[in-house]
Short mmCIF file of C-alpha atoms in Angstrom, two decimals:
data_model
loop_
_atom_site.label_atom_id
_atom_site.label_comp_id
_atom_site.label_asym_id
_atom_site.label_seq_id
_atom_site.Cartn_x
_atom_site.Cartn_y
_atom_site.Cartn_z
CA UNK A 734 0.00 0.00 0.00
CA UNK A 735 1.15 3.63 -1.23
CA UNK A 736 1.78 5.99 1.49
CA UNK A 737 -0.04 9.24 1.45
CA UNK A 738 1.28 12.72 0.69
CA UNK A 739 0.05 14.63 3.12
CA UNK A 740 -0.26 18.76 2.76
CA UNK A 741 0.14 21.21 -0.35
CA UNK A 742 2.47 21.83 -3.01
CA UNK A 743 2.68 25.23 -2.90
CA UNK A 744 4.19 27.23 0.50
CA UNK A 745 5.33 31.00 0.78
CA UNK A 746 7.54 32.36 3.62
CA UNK A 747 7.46 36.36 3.56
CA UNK A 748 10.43 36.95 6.54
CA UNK A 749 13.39 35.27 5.30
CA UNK A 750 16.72 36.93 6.95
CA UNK A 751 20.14 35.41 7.36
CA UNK A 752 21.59 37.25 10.28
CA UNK A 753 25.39 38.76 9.59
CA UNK A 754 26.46 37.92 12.78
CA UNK A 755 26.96 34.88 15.54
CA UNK A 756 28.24 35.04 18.74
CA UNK A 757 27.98 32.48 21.93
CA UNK A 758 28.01 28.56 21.33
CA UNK A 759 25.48 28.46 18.35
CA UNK A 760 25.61 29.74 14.47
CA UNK A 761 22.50 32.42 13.33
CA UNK A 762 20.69 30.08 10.78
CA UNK A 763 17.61 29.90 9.08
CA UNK A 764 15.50 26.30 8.56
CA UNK A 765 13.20 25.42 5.86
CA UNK A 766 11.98 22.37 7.24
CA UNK A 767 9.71 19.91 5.09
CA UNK A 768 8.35 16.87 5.48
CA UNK A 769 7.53 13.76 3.05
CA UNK A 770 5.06 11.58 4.43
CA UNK A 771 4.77 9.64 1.00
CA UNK A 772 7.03 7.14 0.03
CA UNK A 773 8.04 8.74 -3.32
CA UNK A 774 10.58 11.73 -3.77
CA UNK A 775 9.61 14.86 -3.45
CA UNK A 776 11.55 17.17 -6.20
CA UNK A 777 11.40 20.86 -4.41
CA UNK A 778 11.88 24.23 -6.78
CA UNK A 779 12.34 27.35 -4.55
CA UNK A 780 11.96 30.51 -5.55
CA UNK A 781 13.97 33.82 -3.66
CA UNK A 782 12.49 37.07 -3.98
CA UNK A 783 13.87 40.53 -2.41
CA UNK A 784 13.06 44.00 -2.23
CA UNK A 785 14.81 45.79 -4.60
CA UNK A 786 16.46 43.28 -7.39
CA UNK A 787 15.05 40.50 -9.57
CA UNK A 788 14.24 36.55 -7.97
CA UNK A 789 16.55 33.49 -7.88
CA UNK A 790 14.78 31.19 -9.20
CA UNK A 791 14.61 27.40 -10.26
CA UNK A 792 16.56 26.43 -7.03
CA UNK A 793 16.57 22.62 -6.98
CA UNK A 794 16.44 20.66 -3.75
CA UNK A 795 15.35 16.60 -3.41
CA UNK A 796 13.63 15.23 -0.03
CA UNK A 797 13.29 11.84 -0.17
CA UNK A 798 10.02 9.82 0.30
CA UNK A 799 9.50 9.19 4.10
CA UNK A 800 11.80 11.75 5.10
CA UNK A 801 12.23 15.34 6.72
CA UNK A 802 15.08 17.62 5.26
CA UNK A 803 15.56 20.55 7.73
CA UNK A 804 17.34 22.98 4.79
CA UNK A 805 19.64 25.60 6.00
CA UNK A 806 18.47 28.61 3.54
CA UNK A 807 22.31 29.73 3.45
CA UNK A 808 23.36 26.31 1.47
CA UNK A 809 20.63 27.62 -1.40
CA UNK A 810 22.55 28.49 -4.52
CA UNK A 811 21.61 29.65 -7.93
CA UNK A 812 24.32 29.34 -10.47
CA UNK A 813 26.96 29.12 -7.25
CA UNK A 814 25.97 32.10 -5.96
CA UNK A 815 23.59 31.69 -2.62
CA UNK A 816 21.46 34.28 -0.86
CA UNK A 817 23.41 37.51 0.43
CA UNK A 818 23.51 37.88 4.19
CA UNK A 819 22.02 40.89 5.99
CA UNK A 820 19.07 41.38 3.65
CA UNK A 821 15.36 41.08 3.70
CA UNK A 822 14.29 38.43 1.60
CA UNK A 823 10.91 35.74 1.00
CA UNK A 824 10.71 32.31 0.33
CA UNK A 825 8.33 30.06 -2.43
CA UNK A 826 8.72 26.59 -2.17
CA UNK A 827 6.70 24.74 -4.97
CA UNK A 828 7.18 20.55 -5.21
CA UNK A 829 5.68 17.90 -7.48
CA UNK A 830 3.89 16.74 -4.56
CA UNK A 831 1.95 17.63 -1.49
CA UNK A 832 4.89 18.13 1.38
CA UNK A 833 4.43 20.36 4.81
CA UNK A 834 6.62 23.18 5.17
CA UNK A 835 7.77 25.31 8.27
CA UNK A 836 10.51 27.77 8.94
CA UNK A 837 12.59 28.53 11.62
CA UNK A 838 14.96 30.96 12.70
CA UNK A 839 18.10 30.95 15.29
CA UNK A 840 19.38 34.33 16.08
CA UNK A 841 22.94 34.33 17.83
CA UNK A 842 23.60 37.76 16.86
CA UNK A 843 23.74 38.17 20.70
CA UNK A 844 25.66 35.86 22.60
CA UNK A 845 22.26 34.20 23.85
CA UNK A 846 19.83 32.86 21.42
CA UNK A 847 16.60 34.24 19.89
CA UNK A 848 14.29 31.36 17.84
CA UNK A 849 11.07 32.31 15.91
CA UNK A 850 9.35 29.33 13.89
CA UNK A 851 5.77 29.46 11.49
CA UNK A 852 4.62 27.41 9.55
CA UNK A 853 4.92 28.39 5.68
CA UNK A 854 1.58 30.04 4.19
CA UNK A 855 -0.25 27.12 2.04
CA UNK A 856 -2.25 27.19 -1.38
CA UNK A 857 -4.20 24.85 -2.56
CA UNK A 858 -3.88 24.24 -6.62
CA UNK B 1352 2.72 34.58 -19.56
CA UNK B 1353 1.57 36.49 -16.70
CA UNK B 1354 3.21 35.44 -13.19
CA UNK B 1355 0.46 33.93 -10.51
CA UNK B 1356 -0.63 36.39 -7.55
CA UNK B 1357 -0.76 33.83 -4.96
CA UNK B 1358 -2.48 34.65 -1.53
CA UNK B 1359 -5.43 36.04 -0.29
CA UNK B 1360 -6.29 40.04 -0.27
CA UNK B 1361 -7.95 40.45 3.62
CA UNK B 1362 -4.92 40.22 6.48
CA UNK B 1363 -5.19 40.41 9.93
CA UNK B 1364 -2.47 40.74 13.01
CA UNK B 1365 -4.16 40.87 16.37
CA UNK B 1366 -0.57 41.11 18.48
CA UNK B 1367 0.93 44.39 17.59
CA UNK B 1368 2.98 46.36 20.16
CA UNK B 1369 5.84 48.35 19.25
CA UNK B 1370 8.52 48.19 22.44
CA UNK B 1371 9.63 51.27 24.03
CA UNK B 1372 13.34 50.55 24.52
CA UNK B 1373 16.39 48.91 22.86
CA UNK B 1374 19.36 47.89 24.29
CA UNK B 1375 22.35 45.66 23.00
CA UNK B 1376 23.52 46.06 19.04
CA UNK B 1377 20.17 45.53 17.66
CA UNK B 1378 17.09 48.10 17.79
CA UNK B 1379 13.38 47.09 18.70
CA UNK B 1380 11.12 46.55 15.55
CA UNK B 1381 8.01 45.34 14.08
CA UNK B 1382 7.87 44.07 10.53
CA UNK B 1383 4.85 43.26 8.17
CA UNK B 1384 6.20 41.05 5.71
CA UNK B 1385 4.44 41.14 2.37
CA UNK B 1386 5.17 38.79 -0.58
CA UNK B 1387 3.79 39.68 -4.10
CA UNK B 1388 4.66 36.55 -6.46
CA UNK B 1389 2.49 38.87 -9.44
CA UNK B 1390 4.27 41.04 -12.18
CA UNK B 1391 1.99 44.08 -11.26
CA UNK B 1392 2.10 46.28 -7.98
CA UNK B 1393 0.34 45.54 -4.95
CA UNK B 1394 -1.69 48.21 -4.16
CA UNK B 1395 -1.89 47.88 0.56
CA UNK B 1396 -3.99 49.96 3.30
CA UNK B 1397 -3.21 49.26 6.16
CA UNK B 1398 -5.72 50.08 9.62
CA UNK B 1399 -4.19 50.37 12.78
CA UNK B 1400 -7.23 49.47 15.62
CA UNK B 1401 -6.44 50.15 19.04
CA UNK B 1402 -7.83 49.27 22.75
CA UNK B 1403 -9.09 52.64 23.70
CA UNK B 1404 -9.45 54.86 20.85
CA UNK B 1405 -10.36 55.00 16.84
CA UNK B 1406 -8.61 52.98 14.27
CA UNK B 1407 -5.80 55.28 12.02
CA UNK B 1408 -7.78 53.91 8.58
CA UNK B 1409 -6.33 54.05 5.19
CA UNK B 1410 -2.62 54.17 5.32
CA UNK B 1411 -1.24 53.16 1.71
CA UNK B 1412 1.80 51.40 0.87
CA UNK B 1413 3.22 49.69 -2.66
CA UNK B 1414 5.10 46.40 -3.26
CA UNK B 1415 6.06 46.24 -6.43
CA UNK B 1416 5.28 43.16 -8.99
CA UNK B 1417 7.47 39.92 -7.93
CA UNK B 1418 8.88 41.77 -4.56
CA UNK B 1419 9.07 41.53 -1.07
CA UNK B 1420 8.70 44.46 1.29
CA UNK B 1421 9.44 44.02 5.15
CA UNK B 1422 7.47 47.40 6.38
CA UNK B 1423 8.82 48.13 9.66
CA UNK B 1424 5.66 49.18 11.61
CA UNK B 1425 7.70 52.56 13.17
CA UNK B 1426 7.58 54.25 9.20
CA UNK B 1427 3.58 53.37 8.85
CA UNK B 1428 2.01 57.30 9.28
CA UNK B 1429 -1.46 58.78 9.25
CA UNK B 1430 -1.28 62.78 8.41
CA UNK B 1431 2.19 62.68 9.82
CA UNK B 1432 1.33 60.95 12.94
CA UNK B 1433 3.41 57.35 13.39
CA UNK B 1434 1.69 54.25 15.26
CA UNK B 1435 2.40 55.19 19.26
CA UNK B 1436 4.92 53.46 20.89
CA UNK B 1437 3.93 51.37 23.89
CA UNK B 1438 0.94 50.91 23.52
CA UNK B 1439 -0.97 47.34 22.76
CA UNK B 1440 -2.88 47.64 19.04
CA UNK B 1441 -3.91 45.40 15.82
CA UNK B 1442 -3.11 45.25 12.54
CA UNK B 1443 -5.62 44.61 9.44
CA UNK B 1444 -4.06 44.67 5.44
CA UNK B 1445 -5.81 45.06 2.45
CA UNK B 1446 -4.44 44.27 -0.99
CA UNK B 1447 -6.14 44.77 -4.49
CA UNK B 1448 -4.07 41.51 -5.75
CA UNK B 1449 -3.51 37.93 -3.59
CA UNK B 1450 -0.41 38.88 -1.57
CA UNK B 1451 1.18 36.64 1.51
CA UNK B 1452 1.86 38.54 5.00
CA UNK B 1453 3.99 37.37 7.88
CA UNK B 1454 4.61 39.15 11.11
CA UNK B 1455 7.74 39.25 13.37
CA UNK B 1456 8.76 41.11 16.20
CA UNK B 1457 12.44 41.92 18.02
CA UNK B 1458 12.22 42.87 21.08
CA UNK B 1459 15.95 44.28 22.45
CA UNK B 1460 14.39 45.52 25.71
CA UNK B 1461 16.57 43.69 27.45
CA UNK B 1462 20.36 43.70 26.01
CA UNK B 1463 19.67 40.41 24.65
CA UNK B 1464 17.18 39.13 21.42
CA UNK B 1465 13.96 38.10 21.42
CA UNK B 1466 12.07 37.10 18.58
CA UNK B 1467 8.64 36.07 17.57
CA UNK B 1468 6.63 35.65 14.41
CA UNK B 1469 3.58 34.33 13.03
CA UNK B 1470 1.82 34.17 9.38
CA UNK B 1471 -1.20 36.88 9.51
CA UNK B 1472 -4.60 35.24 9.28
CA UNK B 1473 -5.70 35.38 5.96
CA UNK B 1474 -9.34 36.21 5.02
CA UNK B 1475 -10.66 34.41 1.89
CA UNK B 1476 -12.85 37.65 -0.56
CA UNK C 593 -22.83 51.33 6.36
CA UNK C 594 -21.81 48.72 8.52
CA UNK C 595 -18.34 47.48 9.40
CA UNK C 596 -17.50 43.97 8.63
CA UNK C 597 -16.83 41.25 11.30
CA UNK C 598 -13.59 39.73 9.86
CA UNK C 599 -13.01 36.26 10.79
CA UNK C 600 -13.48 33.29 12.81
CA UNK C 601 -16.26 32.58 15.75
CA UNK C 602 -14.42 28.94 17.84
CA UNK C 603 -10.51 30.25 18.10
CA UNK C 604 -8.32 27.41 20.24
CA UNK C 605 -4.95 27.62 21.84
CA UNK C 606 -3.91 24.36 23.22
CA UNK C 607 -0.16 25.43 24.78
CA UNK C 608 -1.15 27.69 27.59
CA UNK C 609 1.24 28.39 30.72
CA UNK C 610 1.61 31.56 32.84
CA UNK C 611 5.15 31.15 34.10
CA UNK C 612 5.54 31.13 37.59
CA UNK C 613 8.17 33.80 38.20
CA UNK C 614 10.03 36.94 36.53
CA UNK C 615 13.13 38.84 36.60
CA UNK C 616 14.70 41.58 34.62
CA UNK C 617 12.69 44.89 33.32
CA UNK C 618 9.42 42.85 32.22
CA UNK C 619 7.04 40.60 33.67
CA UNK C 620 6.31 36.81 32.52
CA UNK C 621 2.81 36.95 31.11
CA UNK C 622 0.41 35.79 28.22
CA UNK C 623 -1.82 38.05 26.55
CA UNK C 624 -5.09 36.47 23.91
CA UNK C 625 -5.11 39.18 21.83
CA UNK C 626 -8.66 40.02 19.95
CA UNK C 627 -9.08 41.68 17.13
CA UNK C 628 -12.82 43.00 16.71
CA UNK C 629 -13.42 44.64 13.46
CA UNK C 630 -17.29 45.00 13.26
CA UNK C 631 -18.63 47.95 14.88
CA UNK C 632 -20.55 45.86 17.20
CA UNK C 633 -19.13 44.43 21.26
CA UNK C 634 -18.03 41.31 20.44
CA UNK C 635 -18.95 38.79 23.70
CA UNK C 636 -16.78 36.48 24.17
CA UNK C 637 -16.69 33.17 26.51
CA UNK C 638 -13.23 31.94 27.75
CA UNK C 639 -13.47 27.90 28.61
CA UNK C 640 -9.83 26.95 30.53
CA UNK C 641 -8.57 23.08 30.07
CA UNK C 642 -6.15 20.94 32.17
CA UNK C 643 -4.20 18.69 32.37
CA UNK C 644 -6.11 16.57 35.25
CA UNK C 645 -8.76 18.78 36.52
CA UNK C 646 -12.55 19.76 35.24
CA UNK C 647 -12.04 22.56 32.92
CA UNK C 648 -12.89 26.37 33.96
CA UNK C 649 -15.99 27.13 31.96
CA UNK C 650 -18.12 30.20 31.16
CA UNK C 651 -15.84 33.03 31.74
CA UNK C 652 -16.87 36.24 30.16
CA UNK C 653 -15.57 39.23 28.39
CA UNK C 654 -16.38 42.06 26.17
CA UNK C 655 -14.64 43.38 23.45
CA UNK C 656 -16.00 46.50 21.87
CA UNK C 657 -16.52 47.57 18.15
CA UNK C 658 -13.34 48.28 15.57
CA UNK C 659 -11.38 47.93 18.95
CA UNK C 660 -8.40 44.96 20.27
CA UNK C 661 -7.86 44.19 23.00
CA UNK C 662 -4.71 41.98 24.64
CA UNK C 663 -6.16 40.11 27.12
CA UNK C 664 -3.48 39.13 29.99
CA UNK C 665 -4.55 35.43 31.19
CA UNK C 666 -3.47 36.29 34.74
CA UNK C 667 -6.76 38.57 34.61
CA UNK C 668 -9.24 35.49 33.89
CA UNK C 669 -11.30 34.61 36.58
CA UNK C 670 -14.03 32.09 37.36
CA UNK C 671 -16.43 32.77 40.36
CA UNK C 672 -12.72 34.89 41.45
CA UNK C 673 -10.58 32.29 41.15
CA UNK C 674 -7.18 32.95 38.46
CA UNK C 675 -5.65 30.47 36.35
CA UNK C 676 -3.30 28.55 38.68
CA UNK C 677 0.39 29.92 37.53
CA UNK C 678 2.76 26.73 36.58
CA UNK C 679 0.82 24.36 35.69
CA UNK C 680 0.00 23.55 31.61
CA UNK C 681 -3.43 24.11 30.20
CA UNK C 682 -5.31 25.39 27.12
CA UNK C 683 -7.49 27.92 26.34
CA UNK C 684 -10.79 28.03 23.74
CA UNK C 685 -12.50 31.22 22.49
CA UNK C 686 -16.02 31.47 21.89
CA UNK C 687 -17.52 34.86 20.45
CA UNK C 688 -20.63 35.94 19.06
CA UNK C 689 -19.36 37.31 16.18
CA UNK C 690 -16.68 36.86 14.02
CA UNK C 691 -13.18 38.02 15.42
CA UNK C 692 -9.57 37.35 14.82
CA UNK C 693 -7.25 35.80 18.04
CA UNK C 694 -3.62 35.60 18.59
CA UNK C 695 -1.81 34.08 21.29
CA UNK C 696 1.56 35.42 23.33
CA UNK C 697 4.04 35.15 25.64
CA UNK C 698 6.72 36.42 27.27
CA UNK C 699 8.98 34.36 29.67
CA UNK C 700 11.45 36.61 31.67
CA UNK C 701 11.96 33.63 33.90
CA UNK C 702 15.71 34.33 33.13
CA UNK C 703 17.01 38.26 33.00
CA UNK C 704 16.53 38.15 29.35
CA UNK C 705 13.60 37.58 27.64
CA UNK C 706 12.06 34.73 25.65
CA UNK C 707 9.06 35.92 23.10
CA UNK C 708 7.03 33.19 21.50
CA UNK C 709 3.42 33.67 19.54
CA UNK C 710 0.79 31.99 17.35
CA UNK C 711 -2.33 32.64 15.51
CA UNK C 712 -4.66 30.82 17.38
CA UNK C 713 -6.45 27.66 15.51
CA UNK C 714 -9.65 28.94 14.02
CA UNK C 715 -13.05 26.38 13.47
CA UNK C 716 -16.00 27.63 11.35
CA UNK C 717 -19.02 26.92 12.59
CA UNK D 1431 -25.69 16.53 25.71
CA UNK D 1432 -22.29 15.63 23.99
CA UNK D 1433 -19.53 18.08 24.37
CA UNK D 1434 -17.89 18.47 20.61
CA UNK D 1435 -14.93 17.24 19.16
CA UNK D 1436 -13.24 20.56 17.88
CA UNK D 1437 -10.56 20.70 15.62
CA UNK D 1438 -8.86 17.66 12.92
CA UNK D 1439 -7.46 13.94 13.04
CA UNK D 1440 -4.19 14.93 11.14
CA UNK D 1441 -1.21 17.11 12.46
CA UNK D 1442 2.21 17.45 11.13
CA UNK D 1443 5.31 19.32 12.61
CA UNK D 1444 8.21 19.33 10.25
CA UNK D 1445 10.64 20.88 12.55
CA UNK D 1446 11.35 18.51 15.69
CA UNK D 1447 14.28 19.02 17.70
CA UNK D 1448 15.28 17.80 21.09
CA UNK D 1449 18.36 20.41 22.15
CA UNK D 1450 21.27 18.33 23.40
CA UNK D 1451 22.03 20.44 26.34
CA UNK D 1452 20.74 22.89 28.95
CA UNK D 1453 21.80 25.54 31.23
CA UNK D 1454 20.36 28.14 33.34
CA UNK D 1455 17.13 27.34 35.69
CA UNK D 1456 14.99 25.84 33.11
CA UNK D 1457 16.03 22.19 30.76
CA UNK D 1458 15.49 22.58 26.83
CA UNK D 1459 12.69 20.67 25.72
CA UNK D 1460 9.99 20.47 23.31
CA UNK D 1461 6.05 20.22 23.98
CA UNK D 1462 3.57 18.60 21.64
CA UNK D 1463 0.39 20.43 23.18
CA UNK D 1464 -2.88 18.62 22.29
CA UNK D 1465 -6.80 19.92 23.13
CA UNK D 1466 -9.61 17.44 23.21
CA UNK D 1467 -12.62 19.63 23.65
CA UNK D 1468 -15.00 16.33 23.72
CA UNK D 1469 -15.77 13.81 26.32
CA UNK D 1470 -14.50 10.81 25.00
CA UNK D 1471 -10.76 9.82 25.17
CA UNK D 1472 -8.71 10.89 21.91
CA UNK D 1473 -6.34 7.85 20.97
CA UNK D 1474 -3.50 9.63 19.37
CA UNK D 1475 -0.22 7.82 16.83
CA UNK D 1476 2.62 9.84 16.24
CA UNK D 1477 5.01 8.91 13.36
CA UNK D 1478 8.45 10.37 13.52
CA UNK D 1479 10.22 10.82 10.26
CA UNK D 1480 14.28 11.41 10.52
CA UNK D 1481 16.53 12.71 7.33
CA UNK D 1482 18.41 9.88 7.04
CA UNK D 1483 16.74 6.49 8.85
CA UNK D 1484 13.50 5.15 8.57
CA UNK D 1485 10.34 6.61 10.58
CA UNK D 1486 9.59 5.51 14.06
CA UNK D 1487 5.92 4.45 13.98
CA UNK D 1488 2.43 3.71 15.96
CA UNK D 1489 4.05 5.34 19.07
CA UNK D 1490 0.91 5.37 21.20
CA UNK D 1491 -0.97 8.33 23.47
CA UNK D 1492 -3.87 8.63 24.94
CA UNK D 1493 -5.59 12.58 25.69
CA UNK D 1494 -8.30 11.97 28.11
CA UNK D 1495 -11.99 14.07 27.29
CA UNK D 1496 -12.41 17.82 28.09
CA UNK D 1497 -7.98 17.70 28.86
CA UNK D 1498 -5.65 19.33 27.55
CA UNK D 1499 -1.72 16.89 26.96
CA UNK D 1500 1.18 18.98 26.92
CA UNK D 1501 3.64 16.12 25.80
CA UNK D 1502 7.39 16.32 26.45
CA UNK D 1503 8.82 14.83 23.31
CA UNK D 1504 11.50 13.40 25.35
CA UNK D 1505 9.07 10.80 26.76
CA UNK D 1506 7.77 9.05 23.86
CA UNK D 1507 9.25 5.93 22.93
CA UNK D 1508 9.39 3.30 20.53
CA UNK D 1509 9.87 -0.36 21.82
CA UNK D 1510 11.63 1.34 24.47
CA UNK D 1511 13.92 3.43 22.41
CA UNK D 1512 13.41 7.43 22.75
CA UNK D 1513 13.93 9.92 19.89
CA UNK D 1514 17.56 10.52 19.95
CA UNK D 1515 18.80 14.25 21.01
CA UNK D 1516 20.65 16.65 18.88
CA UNK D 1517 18.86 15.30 15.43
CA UNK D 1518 16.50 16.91 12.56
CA UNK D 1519 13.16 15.15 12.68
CA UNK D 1520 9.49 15.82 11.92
CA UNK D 1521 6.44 14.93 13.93
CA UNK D 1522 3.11 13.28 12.11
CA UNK D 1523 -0.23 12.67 15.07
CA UNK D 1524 -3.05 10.96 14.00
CA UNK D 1525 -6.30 10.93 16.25
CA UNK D 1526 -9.17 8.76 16.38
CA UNK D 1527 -11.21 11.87 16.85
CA UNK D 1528 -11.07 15.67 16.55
CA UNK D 1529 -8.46 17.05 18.43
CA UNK D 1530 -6.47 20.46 18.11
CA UNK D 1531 -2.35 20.51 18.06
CA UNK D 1532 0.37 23.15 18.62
CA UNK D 1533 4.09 22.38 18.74
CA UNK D 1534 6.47 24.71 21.26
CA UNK D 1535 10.55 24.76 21.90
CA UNK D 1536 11.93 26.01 25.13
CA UNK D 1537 15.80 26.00 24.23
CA UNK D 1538 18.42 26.93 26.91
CA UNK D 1539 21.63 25.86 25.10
CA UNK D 1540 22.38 29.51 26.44
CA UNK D 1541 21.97 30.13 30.30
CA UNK D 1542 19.04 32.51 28.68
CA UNK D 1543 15.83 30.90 27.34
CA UNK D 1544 14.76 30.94 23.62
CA UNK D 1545 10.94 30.16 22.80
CA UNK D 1546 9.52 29.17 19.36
CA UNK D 1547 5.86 28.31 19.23
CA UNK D 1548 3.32 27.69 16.10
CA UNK D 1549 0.42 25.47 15.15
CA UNK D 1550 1.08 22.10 13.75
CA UNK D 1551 -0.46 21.76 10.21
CA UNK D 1552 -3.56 20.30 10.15
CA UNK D 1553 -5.21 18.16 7.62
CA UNK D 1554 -8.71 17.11 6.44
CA UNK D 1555 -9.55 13.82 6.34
#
């Protein structure tokens, strides 16, 4: 028996913000965590938009069926170039099937932590 | 082809405070984090409701087609007048296209981060 | 013409928890924060759930037309008895008319602070 | 007359993590927080899903009617065998009947407290 793909193929994450700066035990990073409850691979395409030049797009990333990939947004590249550091930026995340997406975000720009996590906006379609 | 406005055009943030103090390297802000996937402009009013007094209505802002725009709450005015500091108030956003809006917070009050953030509620018509 | 009552009328928060103690500048607390957009009171009915004790049912309060208000859980009372500090529960909204809810909370139990928050789950119906 | 069942029968959490270590007054730890507005016991399965090992499955909890579970993720266990510490996973509960779900981090790698909070994503059907 096939196991079901559970949630949408379509997610959007306005705040996306790599901090410059870490300090204390643990590196500022930014999670785009998704999960694969079916047993087939999930081929992810994410789009990066920002405020003031054009979007990287047709960013390829693979989660395998059954799995969870927890995606650090500062390994994304497009053409070997990955998202700049210090500026505001949003997140689409379309797949080839239905997946769950949330994002999280560790702050260590002071030497004790800050952590904010959402769940990605979903559309249907 | 036309690029897909995906979202919804009704927006609402019932948790909006704006902190009185910063401390440490980083300064105290509220963002509204707005996503427009379209080609065109996103046309925005935002009204500011409040606990004890009228709403500041009809506050316009742009995000241009296939941008993001992180509005820090401080710059949203009415006739000159910003949002008050300190004091508890709500958040409603209306778009003339389907945009996606996420809310964060950084509070520095105390020399050390804290962060929170949460998708707005979307309203479907 | 009449204002609109944006959204939701059953609003649910299951991970409630007034910390017991505070130190630094702010005060550990939790605020339900309403968002009334109609021009009508909004009358809403608090019901409190535990862990291992009868829930607190039936508590009342009032939140007026194109108004918020952040509702601090340490105010909630039942025939004058509080939510018991330390000790885990959850919290469902009833209102009479549509409304928007989201739930916060800072933790000062350390010098520095610790800010989480959610959009509280909405039912129709 | 039967209290209702608020809320859905499928959650998912894509970012699950168990901090390895703690410091300060309060121990990192995680917090599945379920409601079960109705009177009947909610029989709840979690699935765990890992990025690089096969899920943990049918791990068994019961939320008793009109409770609230806030549920340490540290405690659930598979033939014995917790989730292990210090790993990216993803969190899947099923119910027998409606229940409502929110997911929360208390992380105090620092001697200062971090807290992330949001709903889990839930699912018709």
């Amino acid at each position: 028996m096939q196991k079901q793909a559970w949630g949408e193929r379509h997610w959007f994450i306005p705040d996306g913000y790599i901090p410059e700066t870490s300090s204390g035990s643990l590196t500022s990073h930014e999670s785009v965590c998704v999960l694969n409850t079916s047993d087939r691979d999930a081929s992810l395409s994410f789009t990066i938009y920002f405020e003031d030049r054009e979007p990287m797009e047709h960013i390829a990333f693979t989660v395998p069926g059954r799995r969870t990939k927890h995606i650090r947004t500062s390994l994304l590249q497009k053409d070997g170039a990955p998202i700049p550091v210090g500026v505001p930026y949003a997140i689409a995340v379309e797949s080839d099937i239905p997946v769950v997406v949330q994002y999280s975000r560790l702050d260590s720009t002071q030497a004790e932590n800050a952590l904010m996590s959402t769940l990605a906006f979903p559309v249907k379609g």
